[in-house]
C-alpha positions as a Python dict, from the first residue, in 0.01 Angstrom:
ca = {
    (1, 'M'): (0, 0, 0),
    (2, 'S'): (148, -83, -379),
    (3, 'K'): (-29, 116, -736),
    (4, 'V'): (-272, -33, -922),
    (5, 'H'): (-237, -69, -1325),
    (6, 'Y'): (-556, -129, -1525),
    (7, 'I'): (-399, -330, -1806),
    (8, 'N'): (-630, -493, -2061),
    (9, 'A'): (-589, -909, -2229),
    (10, 'E'): (-314, -815, -2447),
    (11, 'E'): (-77, -660, -2196),
    (12, 'L'): (-191, -994, -1976),
    (13, 'K'): (-8, -1231, -2322),
    (14, 'S'): (252, -989, -2294),
    (15, 'L'): (356, -952, -1909),
    (16, 'L'): (234, -1383, -1859),
    (17, 'L'): (524, -1438, -2183),
    (18, 'K'): (778, -1185, -1919),
    (19, 'K'): (694, -1296, -1642),
    (20, 'P'): (492, -1692, -1632),
    (21, 'D'): (503, -1690, -1255),
    (22, 'L'): (274, -1422, -1247),
    (23, 'T'): (76, -1492, -949),
    (24, 'I'): (-302, -1472, -1162),
    (25, 'C'): (-630, -1383, -923),
    (26, 'D'): (-975, -1461, -992),
    (27, 'V'): (-1195, -1317, -708),
    (28, 'R'): (-1533, -1500, -906),
    (29, 'G'): (-1683, -1719, -662),
    (30, 'S'): (-1586, -2058, -698),
    (31, 'G'): (-1901, -2145, -908),
    (32, 'E'): (-1755, -1934, -1197),
    (33, 'F'): (-1469, -1996, -1168),
    (34, 'N'): (-1534, -2371, -1182),
    (35, 'S'): (-1701, -2281, -1567),
    (36, 'G'): (-1391, -2150, -1730),
    (37, 'H'): (-1104, -2015, -1547),
    (38, 'I'): (-701, -1886, -1742),
    (39, 'P'): (-448, -2106, -1697),
    (40, 'N'): (-255, -2111, -1346),
    (41, 'A'): (-484, -1851, -1212),
    (42, 'I'): (-632, -1904, -837),
    (43, 'N'): (-1009, -1905, -679),
    (44, 'L'): (-1007, -1623, -411),
    (45, 'P'): (-1312, -1427, -405),
    (46, 'L'): (-1394, -1116, -286),
    (47, 'G'): (-1563, -1197, 18),
    (48, 'E'): (-1237, -1387, 136),
    (49, 'F'): (-1031, -1148, 113),
    (50, 'E'): (-1066, -1011, 525),
    (51, 'R'): (-989, -1494, 612),
    (52, 'G'): (-570, -1376, 497),
    (53, 'R'): (-546, -1631, 206),
    (54, 'F'): (-303, -1417, 27),
    (55, 'A'): (-17, -1576, 288),
    (56, 'E'): (-129, -1870, 79),
    (57, 'I'): (55, -1733, -229),
    (58, 'K'): (418, -1757, -244),
    (59, 'N'): (522, -1470, -590),
    (60, 'K'): (500, -1189, -392),
    (61, 'D'): (611, -967, -637),
    (62, 'S'): (303, -938, -861),
    (63, 'I'): (-51, -1032, -936),
    (64, 'V'): (-317, -980, -1142),
    (65, 'F'): (-667, -990, -1058),
    (66, 'H'): (-948, -978, -1238),
    (67, 'C'): (-1367, -1103, -1239),
    (68, 'L'): (-1592, -1147, -1473),
    (69, 'S'): (-1636, -836, -1620),
    (70, 'G'): (-1375, -604, -1468),
    (71, 'T'): (-1629, -409, -1293),
    (72, 'R'): (-1660, -623, -909),
    (73, 'T'): (-1238, -584, -893),
    (74, 'R'): (-1271, -204, -987),
    (75, 'M'): (-1529, -129, -688),
    (76, 'N'): (-1288, -333, -479),
    (77, 'E'): (-968, -178, -609),
    (78, 'S'): (-922, -24, -180),
    (79, 'K'): (-929, -458, -80),
    (80, 'L'): (-686, -498, -374),
    (81, 'V'): (-447, -247, -318),
    (82, 'T'): (-414, -434, 71),
    (83, 'A'): (-271, -716, -106),
    (84, 'P'): (102, -808, 21),
    (85, 'F'): (266, -748, -362),
    (86, 'K'): (535, -549, -532),
    (87, 'N'): (317, -483, -799),
    (88, 'I'): (-80, -561, -864),
    (89, 'Y'): (-317, -570, -1182),
    (90, 'I'): (-608, -568, -1263),
    (91, 'L'): (-807, -690, -1572),
    (92, 'K'): (-951, -433, -1773),
    (93, 'N'): (-1281, -615, -1877),
    (94, 'G'): (-1231, -941, -1669),
    (95, 'I'): (-1236, -1257, -1822),
    (96, 'S'): (-1481, -1127, -2045),
    (97, 'E'): (-1246, -982, -2249),
    (98, 'W'): (-937, -1246, -2205),
    (99, 'K'): (-1177, -1467, -2356),
    (100, 'K'): (-1261, -1306, -2683),
    (101, 'S'): (-938, -1214, -2728),
    (102, 'G'): (-852, -1596, -2758),
    (103, 'G'): (-629, -1579, -2391),
    (104, 'S'): (-597, -2031, -2323),
    (105, 'M'): (-890, -2154, -2058),
    (106, 'I'): (-947, -2456, -1882),
    (107, 'G'): (-1269, -2578, -1763),
    (108, 'N'): (-1558, -2534, -2037),
    (109, 'G'): (-1457, -2212, -2122),
    (110, 'A'): (-1745, -2037, -2172),
    (111, 'V'): (-1856, -1738, -1948),
    (112, 'G'): (-2138, -1861, -1749),
    (113, 'G'): (-2156, -2206, -1957),
    (114, 'G'): (-2248, -2371, -1630),
    (115, 'I'): (-2577, -2233, -1614),
    (116, 'L'): (-2590, -2257, -2045),
    (117, 'K'): (-2577, -2624, -2047),
    (118, 'S'): (-2799, -2669, -1732),
    (119, 'V'): (-3052, -2493, -1971),
    (120, 'F'): (-2907, -2646, -2275),
    (121, 'S'): (-2978, -3009, -2109),
    (122, 'F'): (-3266, -2949, -1898),
    (123, 'V'): (-3464, -2822, -2271),
    (124, 'I'): (-3299, -3167, -2432),
    (125, 'I'): (-3519, -3339, -2124),
    (126, 'A'): (-3815, -3176, -2159),
    (127, 'A'): (-3823, -3257, -2525),
    (128, 'A'): (-3740, -3648, -2477),
    (129, 'V'): (-4033, -3672, -2206),
    (130, 'W'): (-4293, -3480, -2460),
    (131, 'L'): (-4209, -3706, -2743),
    (132, 'T'): (-4265, -4048, -2540),
    (133, 'M'): (-4572, -3882, -2410),
    (134, 'H'): (-4700, -3771, -2730),
    (135, 'F'): (-4547, -4162, -2966),
    (136, 'L'): (-4598, -4370, -2669),
    (137, 'K'): (-4995, -4359, -2632),
}
């Protein structure tokens, strides 16, 4: 069983410079992952750990697990240590800290951005309908 090392966003940036082939595993759901994630991260939601998906990952040296705020990864540390990797890291405060530190993102980059986009679109449409109803009488 591997030992888990907790790292912050700055330590992850440093680790990526030393190990460019480092595996970054985003354990959030696919919707969260698609709303914004760390470049080259793979999406492996916590619910899929038992399905043997680790076999898909070729580099077995080091892996960094993260979620949105670090809560899910901390709560599931016992699952994470079963991963077949030599070095296991957990991003302490998740992708939220990564983003605040200026870490690069793929996707719209807004944590929860998919929901915000939907709400914004709804407000624009509602405003357009209201204007149309009141000015085209």
